[in-house]
């Protein structure tokens, strides 16, 4: 399996190439040219902590925080784009005007 340091070094690639299965609590590779898909689960994380020490958790949290911060910033900039904002305003207006017909609150 993956080592947490490998994931952190290529966090952007990992996020784009894997999805999370909440039922099995593991990351599964989206597609691969290999015969098998790679998975990463809690056992892999625990092995990495044993190998690298508990200090890796601080690094992992910081890397993940910075990654999410960047993505949320890009998302907020996207929402403030005039085309997107105008479309969202039209949708809000439509849903408010048709609230009863759409059976929403």
CSV table of N, CA and C in Angstrom, one decimal:
chain,number,residue,atom,x,y,z
A,1,UNK,N,0.8,-1.2,0.0
A,1,UNK,CA,0.0,0.0,0.0
A,1,UNK,C,0.9,1.2,0.0
A,2,UNK,N,0.2,2.4,0.0
A,2,UNK,CA,0.8,3.6,0.0
A,2,UNK,C,1.4,4.0,1.4
A,3,UNK,N,2.4,4.7,1.4
A,3,UNK,CA,2.9,5.3,2.6
A,3,UNK,C,2.4,6.7,2.7
A,4,UNK,N,2.1,7.2,3.9
A,4,UNK,CA,1.5,8.5,4.0
A,4,UNK,C,2.4,9.6,3.5
A,5,UNK,N,3.7,9.4,3.6
A,5,UNK,CA,4.6,10.4,3.0
A,5,UNK,C,4.5,10.5,1.5
A,6,UNK,N,4.3,9.3,0.9
A,6,UNK,CA,4.1,9.3,-0.6
A,6,UNK,C,2.9,10.1,-1.0
A,7,UNK,N,1.8,9.9,-0.2
A,7,UNK,CA,0.6,10.6,-0.4
A,7,UNK,C,0.8,12.1,-0.3
A,8,UNK,N,1.4,12.5,0.8
A,8,UNK,CA,1.6,13.9,1.1
A,8,UNK,C,2.5,14.6,0.0
A,9,UNK,N,3.5,13.9,-0.5
A,9,UNK,CA,4.4,14.4,-1.6
A,9,UNK,C,3.6,14.7,-2.8
A,10,UNK,N,2.6,13.9,-3.1
A,10,UNK,CA,1.8,14.0,-4.3
A,10,UNK,C,0.3,14.1,-4.0
A,11,UNK,N,-0.1,15.0,-3.0
A,11,UNK,CA,-1.4,15.1,-2.5
A,11,UNK,C,-2.4,15.4,-3.6
A,12,UNK,N,-2.1,16.4,-4.5
A,12,UNK,CA,-2.9,16.8,-5.6
A,12,UNK,C,-3.2,15.6,-6.5
A,13,UNK,N,-2.2,14.8,-6.9
A,13,UNK,CA,-2.4,13.6,-7.7
A,13,UNK,C,-3.2,12.6,-7.0
A,14,UNK,N,-3.0,12.4,-5.7
A,14,UNK,CA,-3.7,11.4,-4.9
A,14,UNK,C,-5.2,11.7,-4.9
A,15,UNK,N,-5.5,13.0,-4.7
A,15,UNK,CA,-6.9,13.4,-4.6
A,15,UNK,C,-7.6,13.2,-5.9
A,16,UNK,N,-6.9,13.5,-7.0
A,16,UNK,CA,-7.5,13.4,-8.3
A,16,UNK,C,-7.6,12.0,-8.8
A,17,UNK,N,-6.8,11.1,-8.3
A,17,UNK,CA,-6.8,9.7,-8.8
A,17,UNK,C,-7.5,8.7,-7.8
A,18,UNK,N,-8.0,9.1,-6.7
A,18,UNK,CA,-8.7,8.2,-5.8
A,18,UNK,C,-10.0,8.8,-5.3
A,19,UNK,N,-10.9,7.9,-4.9
A,19,UNK,CA,-12.1,8.3,-4.3
A,19,UNK,C,-12.2,7.6,-3.0
A,20,UNK,N,-13.1,8.1,-2.1
A,20,UNK,CA,-13.2,7.6,-0.7
A,20,UNK,C,-14.5,6.8,-0.6
A,21,UNK,N,-14.4,5.6,-0.2
A,21,UNK,CA,-15.6,4.8,0.1
A,21,UNK,C,-15.8,4.8,1.6
A,22,UNK,N,-16.9,5.5,1.9
A,22,UNK,CA,-17.2,5.7,3.4
A,22,UNK,C,-17.6,4.4,4.1
A,23,UNK,N,-18.2,3.5,3.3
A,23,UNK,CA,-18.6,2.2,3.9
A,23,UNK,C,-17.5,1.4,4.3
A,24,UNK,N,-16.4,1.3,3.5
A,24,UNK,CA,-15.3,0.5,3.8
A,24,UNK,C,-14.1,1.3,4.4
A,25,UNK,N,-14.3,2.6,4.5
A,25,UNK,CA,-13.3,3.5,5.1
A,25,UNK,C,-12.0,3.4,4.4
A,26,UNK,N,-12.0,3.4,3.1
A,26,UNK,CA,-10.7,3.4,2.4
A,26,UNK,C,-10.8,4.2,1.1
A,27,UNK,N,-9.6,4.6,0.7
A,27,UNK,CA,-9.4,5.3,-0.6
A,27,UNK,C,-9.1,4.2,-1.6
A,28,UNK,N,-9.8,4.4,-2.8
A,28,UNK,CA,-9.7,3.4,-3.9
A,28,UNK,C,-9.3,4.2,-5.1
A,29,UNK,N,-8.3,3.6,-5.8
A,29,UNK,CA,-7.8,4.2,-7.1
A,29,UNK,C,-9.0,4.3,-8.1
A,30,UNK,N,-9.1,5.4,-8.8
A,30,UNK,CA,-10.2,5.5,-9.7
A,30,UNK,C,-10.1,4.5,-10.9
A,31,UNK,N,-8.9,4.5,-11.5
A,31,UNK,CA,-8.7,3.6,-12.6
A,31,UNK,C,-7.2,3.4,-12.7
A,32,UNK,N,-6.8,2.4,-13.4
A,32,UNK,CA,-5.4,2.0,-13.5
A,32,UNK,C,-5.1,1.2,-14.7
A,33,UNK,N,-3.9,1.2,-15.2
A,33,UNK,CA,-3.5,0.3,-16.3
A,33,UNK,C,-3.1,-1.0,-15.8
A,34,UNK,N,-2.9,-1.1,-14.5
A,34,UNK,CA,-2.5,-2.3,-13.8
A,34,UNK,C,-3.7,-3.3,-13.7
A,35,UNK,N,-3.4,-4.5,-13.3
A,35,UNK,CA,-4.5,-5.5,-13.2
A,35,UNK,C,-5.4,-5.2,-12.0
A,36,UNK,N,-4.8,-4.6,-10.9
A,36,UNK,CA,-5.5,-4.4,-9.7
A,36,UNK,C,-5.5,-2.9,-9.4
A,37,UNK,N,-6.5,-2.4,-8.7
A,37,UNK,CA,-6.6,-1.0,-8.2
A,37,UNK,C,-5.9,-1.0,-6.8
A,38,UNK,N,-5.2,0.1,-6.6
A,38,UNK,CA,-4.6,0.3,-5.3
A,38,UNK,C,-5.6,0.9,-4.3
A,39,UNK,N,-5.5,0.4,-3.0
A,39,UNK,CA,-6.3,0.9,-2.0
A,39,UNK,C,-5.5,1.4,-0.8
A,40,UNK,N,-6.0,2.4,-0.1
A,40,UNK,CA,-5.3,2.9,1.1
A,40,UNK,C,-6.4,2.9,2.2
A,41,UNK,N,-6.1,2.2,3.3
A,41,UNK,CA,-7.0,2.2,4.4
A,41,UNK,C,-6.3,2.5,5.7
A,42,UNK,N,-7.0,2.4,6.8
A,42,UNK,CA,-6.5,2.8,8.1
A,42,UNK,C,-5.2,2.0,8.5
A,43,UNK,N,-5.2,0.8,8.0
A,43,UNK,CA,-4.0,-0.1,8.3
A,43,UNK,C,-2.7,0.6,7.7
A,44,UNK,N,-2.8,1.1,6.5
A,44,UNK,CA,-1.7,1.7,5.9
A,44,UNK,C,-1.3,3.0,6.7
A,45,UNK,N,-2.3,3.7,7.1
A,45,UNK,CA,-1.9,4.9,7.9
A,45,UNK,C,-1.3,4.6,9.2
A,46,UNK,N,-1.8,3.5,9.9
A,46,UNK,CA,-1.2,3.1,11.1
A,46,UNK,C,0.2,2.6,10.9
A,47,UNK,N,0.5,1.9,9.9
A,47,UNK,CA,1.8,1.4,9.6
A,47,UNK,C,2.8,2.6,9.3
A,48,UNK,N,2.3,3.6,8.6
A,48,UNK,CA,3.1,4.8,8.4
A,48,UNK,C,3.4,5.5,9.7
A,49,UNK,N,2.5,5.6,10.6
A,49,UNK,CA,2.7,6.2,11.9
A,49,UNK,C,3.8,5.4,12.7
A,50,UNK,N,3.7,4.1,12.6
A,50,UNK,CA,4.7,3.3,13.3
A,50,UNK,C,6.0,3.5,12.7
A,51,UNK,N,6.1,3.6,11.4
A,51,UNK,CA,7.4,3.7,10.7
A,51,UNK,C,8.0,5.1,10.9
A,52,UNK,N,7.2,6.1,10.8
A,52,UNK,CA,7.8,7.5,10.8
A,52,UNK,C,7.6,8.2,12.1
A,53,UNK,N,6.8,7.7,13.0
A,53,UNK,CA,6.6,8.3,14.3
A,53,UNK,C,5.3,9.2,14.3
A,54,UNK,N,4.9,9.6,15.4
A,54,UNK,CA,3.6,10.4,15.6
A,54,UNK,C,3.8,11.8,15.0
A,55,UNK,N,5.0,12.3,14.8
A,55,UNK,CA,5.2,13.6,14.2
A,55,UNK,C,4.7,13.7,12.8
A,56,UNK,N,4.6,12.6,12.1
A,56,UNK,CA,4.0,12.6,10.8
A,56,UNK,C,2.6,13.2,10.7
A,57,UNK,N,1.9,13.0,11.8
A,57,UNK,CA,0.5,13.5,11.9
A,57,UNK,C,0.4,15.0,11.8
A,58,UNK,N,1.3,15.7,12.4
A,58,UNK,CA,1.4,17.2,12.3
A,58,UNK,C,1.7,17.6,10.9
A,59,UNK,N,2.6,16.9,10.3
A,59,UNK,CA,2.9,17.2,8.9
A,59,UNK,C,1.7,17.0,8.0
A,60,UNK,N,1.1,15.8,8.2
A,60,UNK,CA,-0.1,15.5,7.4
A,60,UNK,C,-1.2,16.5,7.5
A,61,UNK,N,-1.5,16.9,8.8
A,61,UNK,CA,-2.6,17.9,9.0
A,61,UNK,C,-2.2,19.2,8.3
A,62,UNK,N,-1.0,19.6,8.4
A,62,UNK,CA,-0.5,20.9,7.8
A,62,UNK,C,-0.6,20.8,6.3
A,63,UNK,N,-0.2,19.8,5.7
A,63,UNK,CA,-0.3,19.6,4.2
A,63,UNK,C,-1.7,19.6,3.8
A,64,UNK,N,-2.5,18.9,4.5
A,64,UNK,CA,-4.0,18.8,4.1
A,64,UNK,C,-4.7,20.1,4.3
A,65,UNK,N,-4.3,20.8,5.4
A,65,UNK,CA,-4.9,22.1,5.6
A,65,UNK,C,-4.6,23.1,4.5
A,66,UNK,N,-3.3,23.1,4.1
A,66,UNK,CA,-2.9,24.0,3.1
A,66,UNK,C,-3.5,23.7,1.7
A,67,UNK,N,-3.7,22.4,1.5
A,67,UNK,CA,-4.3,22.0,0.2
A,67,UNK,C,-5.8,22.4,0.2
A,68,UNK,N,-6.5,22.1,1.3
A,68,UNK,CA,-7.9,22.5,1.4
A,68,UNK,C,-8.1,24.0,1.4
A,69,UNK,N,-7.2,24.7,2.0
A,69,UNK,CA,-7.3,26.2,2.0
A,69,UNK,C,-7.2,26.7,0.6
A,70,UNK,N,-6.3,26.2,-0.2
A,70,UNK,CA,-6.1,26.6,-1.6
A,70,UNK,C,-7.3,26.3,-2.4
A,71,UNK,N,-7.9,25.1,-2.2
A,71,UNK,CA,-9.1,24.7,-3.0
A,71,UNK,C,-10.3,25.5,-2.6
A,72,UNK,N,-10.5,25.8,-1.3
A,72,UNK,CA,-11.6,26.6,-0.9
A,72,UNK,C,-11.5,28.1,-1.4
A,73,UNK,N,-10.3,28.6,-1.5
A,73,UNK,CA,-10.0,29.9,-2.0
A,73,UNK,C,-10.4,29.9,-3.5
A,74,UNK,N,-10.0,28.9,-4.2
A,74,UNK,CA,-10.3,28.9,-5.7
A,74,UNK,C,-11.8,28.7,-5.9
A,75,UNK,N,-12.5,28.0,-5.0
A,75,UNK,CA,-13.9,27.8,-5.1
A,75,UNK,C,-14.6,29.1,-4.8
A,76,UNK,N,-14.2,29.8,-3.8
A,76,UNK,CA,-14.8,31.1,-3.5
A,76,UNK,C,-14.6,32.1,-4.6
A,77,UNK,N,-13.5,32.1,-5.2
A,77,UNK,CA,-13.2,33.0,-6.4
A,77,UNK,C,-14.2,32.6,-7.5
A,78,UNK,N,-14.4,31.3,-7.7
A,78,UNK,CA,-15.3,30.8,-8.8
A,78,UNK,C,-16.7,31.3,-8.5
A,79,UNK,N,-17.1,31.3,-7.3
A,79,UNK,CA,-18.5,31.7,-6.9
A,79,UNK,C,-18.7,33.2,-7.1
A,80,UNK,N,-17.6,34.0,-7.0
A,80,UNK,CA,-17.7,35.4,-7.2
A,80,UNK,C,-17.6,35.8,-8.7
A,81,UNK,N,-17.3,34.9,-9.5
A,81,UNK,CA,-17.3,35.2,-11.0
A,81,UNK,C,-18.7,35.7,-11.4
A,82,UNK,N,-18.7,36.7,-12.2
A,82,UNK,CA,-20.0,37.4,-12.5
A,82,UNK,C,-21.0,36.4,-13.2
A,83,UNK,N,-20.5,35.6,-14.1
A,83,UNK,CA,-21.4,34.6,-14.8
A,83,UNK,C,-22.0,33.6,-13.8
A,84,UNK,N,-21.1,33.1,-13.0
A,84,UNK,CA,-21.6,32.1,-12.0
A,84,UNK,C,-22.6,32.8,-11.0
A,85,UNK,N,-22.2,33.9,-10.5
A,85,UNK,CA,-23.0,34.6,-9.5
A,85,UNK,C,-24.4,35.0,-10.1
A,86,UNK,N,-24.4,35.4,-11.3
A,86,UNK,CA,-25.6,35.7,-12.0
A,86,UNK,C,-26.5,34.5,-12.2
A,87,UNK,N,-25.9,33.4,-12.5
A,87,UNK,CA,-26.7,32.1,-12.7
A,87,UNK,C,-27.2,31.7,-11.3
A,88,UNK,N,-26.4,31.8,-10.3
A,88,UNK,CA,-26.9,31.4,-8.9
A,88,UNK,C,-28.0,32.3,-8.5
A,89,UNK,N,-28.0,33.6,-8.8
A,89,UNK,CA,-29.0,34.5,-8.4
A,89,UNK,C,-30.3,34.2,-9.1
A,90,UNK,N,-30.2,33.8,-10.4
A,90,UNK,CA,-31.4,33.4,-11.2
A,90,UNK,C,-32.0,32.1,-10.6
A,91,UNK,N,-31.2,31.2,-10.2
A,91,UNK,CA,-31.7,30.0,-9.5
A,91,UNK,C,-32.4,30.3,-8.2
A,92,UNK,N,-31.8,31.1,-7.4
A,92,UNK,CA,-32.4,31.5,-6.1
A,92,UNK,C,-33.8,32.2,-6.3
A,93,UNK,N,-33.8,33.1,-7.3
A,93,UNK,CA,-35.1,33.7,-7.6
A,93,UNK,C,-36.1,32.7,-8.0
A,94,UNK,N,-35.8,31.8,-8.9
A,94,UNK,CA,-36.7,30.8,-9.4
A,94,UNK,C,-37.2,29.9,-8.3
A,95,UNK,N,-36.3,29.5,-7.4
A,95,UNK,CA,-36.8,28.6,-6.3
A,95,UNK,C,-37.6,29.4,-5.3
A,96,UNK,N,-37.3,30.6,-5.0
A,96,UNK,CA,-38.2,31.4,-4.1
A,96,UNK,C,-39.6,31.6,-4.7
A,97,UNK,N,-39.6,31.9,-6.0
A,97,UNK,CA,-40.9,32.2,-6.7
A,97,UNK,C,-41.7,30.9,-6.8
A,98,UNK,N,-41.1,29.7,-6.9
A,98,UNK,CA,-41.8,28.5,-7.1
A,98,UNK,C,-41.7,27.5,-5.9
A,99,UNK,N,-41.5,28.1,-4.7
A,99,UNK,CA,-41.3,27.3,-3.5
A,99,UNK,C,-42.5,26.4,-3.2
A,100,UNK,N,-43.7,26.9,-3.3
A,100,UNK,CA,-44.9,26.1,-3.0
A,100,UNK,C,-45.1,25.0,-4.1
A,101,UNK,N,-44.9,25.4,-5.3
A,101,UNK,CA,-45.1,24.4,-6.4
A,101,UNK,C,-44.1,23.3,-6.3
A,102,UNK,N,-42.9,23.6,-5.9
A,102,UNK,CA,-41.8,22.7,-5.8
A,102,UNK,C,-41.8,21.9,-4.4
A,103,UNK,N,-42.7,22.3,-3.5
A,103,UNK,CA,-42.9,21.7,-2.2
A,103,UNK,C,-41.6,21.8,-1.4
A,104,UNK,N,-41.0,22.9,-1.4
A,104,UNK,CA,-39.8,23.2,-0.6
A,104,UNK,C,-40.0,24.2,0.4
A,105,UNK,N,-39.2,24.3,1.4
A,105,UNK,CA,-39.3,25.4,2.4
A,105,UNK,C,-38.3,26.4,2.3
